[in-house]
Amino acid sequence: MPPLLKLDDVYAQYITRYGTVYAVNGVSLEIGEGEILGIVGESGCGKSTLARVMMMNVKPPLHLVRGRVLLQGVELNRLPRDRLKREVWGKQVSLVPQSVMNALNPTMRVRDIIRDFVKVHNPELDDDEVYSMARDRFEELGLDIRALDLYPFELSGGMRQRVAIAIATLLNPKLLIADEPTSALDVSTQKVVLKLLKRLWNEGIVKSIVFITHDIAVVRQIATRIAVMYAGKIVEVGPLEEVIFKPLHPYTELLISSILTPEPEVKKRGLVEIRGAPPDLRTPPRGCPFAERCPYATDRCRREEPRPVVIGSRLIYCHLRGGGAA
Ligand code: SF4
């Protein structure tokens, strides 16, 4: 069975008259049916651009300059934007964007936002059918149906986030991409949002989730597998517990050691700071992108980009693990 979504050697760049930003650089990744993939990395590493590429919501100044995006074997990168809008977005792949407030039209009540969203895909439904569908889904997810009559600004931050997730999954897309869905929320509201996502997944309303975050402690609570991103590249992928407890890439190791976590195995490694800053993606470095910050970097690391190395069910891009010249 092909993976639900497959990125094959994808390069995406913002091309402007002021220069090019190399936001996604050679990412290959598979998302299987039934998994929650956490994508984690510092801000500015290309995570949100990768989310847009995953559903081929790519328009200037962003360009897909190389690679393929396959949804169950269908090349999304070959479909025109109007077909993607009609047949793919919302129906097969849905995105909860980082800025929910901007995504929900502030001048419309939630019920009208839902009506417009559903009718793009199901123009044959009348308003009453759409509202009844929305009411049923809100009840199923334990959301207060009174929110349907409110404007987005009348909702609390947590409720707004949950409403955005409910709308994004109203048509039961196979894949939900949630971009930093908990970053602006306090810890207890974060838990409520994570619970909602888990519920959608457990009940089969969505088959798989891509959960994007800068916070490895949050991803720990929901993901089944984790991909660590740095400077537009994936540097390590593997099952969540393995990556957390035995990171094989130096960046993953430092990322985990830089957070406070209740896990004693992680805690005993001590809290460390990742010195330096990520490279400027307008001028990405040669060789390994982490070389300037890596405590193990050698001349070879600065010269040669590491190739992927498979170790068990993990994939690591690091010379320390045997990644030869690209
Ligand atoms: Fe560090 Fe070299 Fe591995 Fe890059 S390739 S992470 S610089 S050891």
XYZ file of N, CA, C and O and ligand atoms in Angstrom, residues 249-251 288 290-291 294 296-298 301 306 317-320, ligand 1:
72
model
N 20.979 12.011 16.042
C 21.544 13.189 15.371
C 21.910 14.219 16.437
O 21.114 14.464 17.365
N 23.079 14.848 16.342
C 23.474 15.821 17.372
C 22.456 16.946 17.585
O 22.263 17.395 18.725
N 21.791 17.377 16.515
C 20.807 18.450 16.694
C 19.616 17.954 17.514
O 19.142 18.647 18.416
N 27.115 20.056 5.937
C 26.026 19.836 6.890
C 25.531 21.189 7.399
O 26.339 21.991 7.883
N 24.135 21.966 10.043
C 24.267 22.138 11.494
C 25.727 22.323 11.916
O 26.019 22.528 13.093
N 26.645 22.280 10.952
C 28.081 22.246 11.286
C 28.522 23.404 12.187
O 29.329 23.206 13.100
N 27.438 22.473 15.783
C 27.545 21.088 16.230
C 28.852 20.853 17.006
O 29.931 21.175 16.507
N 30.387 18.203 17.415
C 31.187 17.123 16.823
C 31.663 17.457 15.403
O 32.197 16.583 14.718
N 31.447 18.691 14.964
C 31.712 19.012 13.549
C 33.193 18.852 13.185
O 34.088 19.173 13.976
N 33.429 18.330 12.002
C 34.794 18.189 11.471
C 34.861 18.952 10.144
O 33.842 19.445 9.653
N 32.436 17.687 7.691
C 31.047 18.142 7.870
C 30.822 19.472 7.145
O 29.751 19.721 6.603
N 25.816 15.385 4.486
C 25.606 13.962 4.789
C 24.428 13.360 4.034
O 23.422 14.037 3.822
N 20.657 11.935 9.041
C 21.568 12.595 8.099
C 22.738 13.144 8.901
O 22.691 14.269 9.397
N 23.783 12.353 9.082
C 24.937 12.801 9.868
C 26.139 11.924 9.545
O 26.024 10.697 9.519
N 27.303 12.551 9.337
C 28.530 11.784 9.063
C 28.908 10.877 10.224
O 29.508 9.831 10.031
N 28.565 11.296 11.438
C 28.888 10.463 12.616
C 28.264 9.084 12.519
O 28.763 8.123 13.059
Fe 27.499 17.388 13.370
Fe 28.921 16.628 11.275
Fe 26.784 15.232 12.017
Fe 26.498 17.621 10.913
S 27.348 15.807 9.934
S 25.453 16.876 12.678
S 28.231 18.720 11.740
S 28.692 15.531 13.177
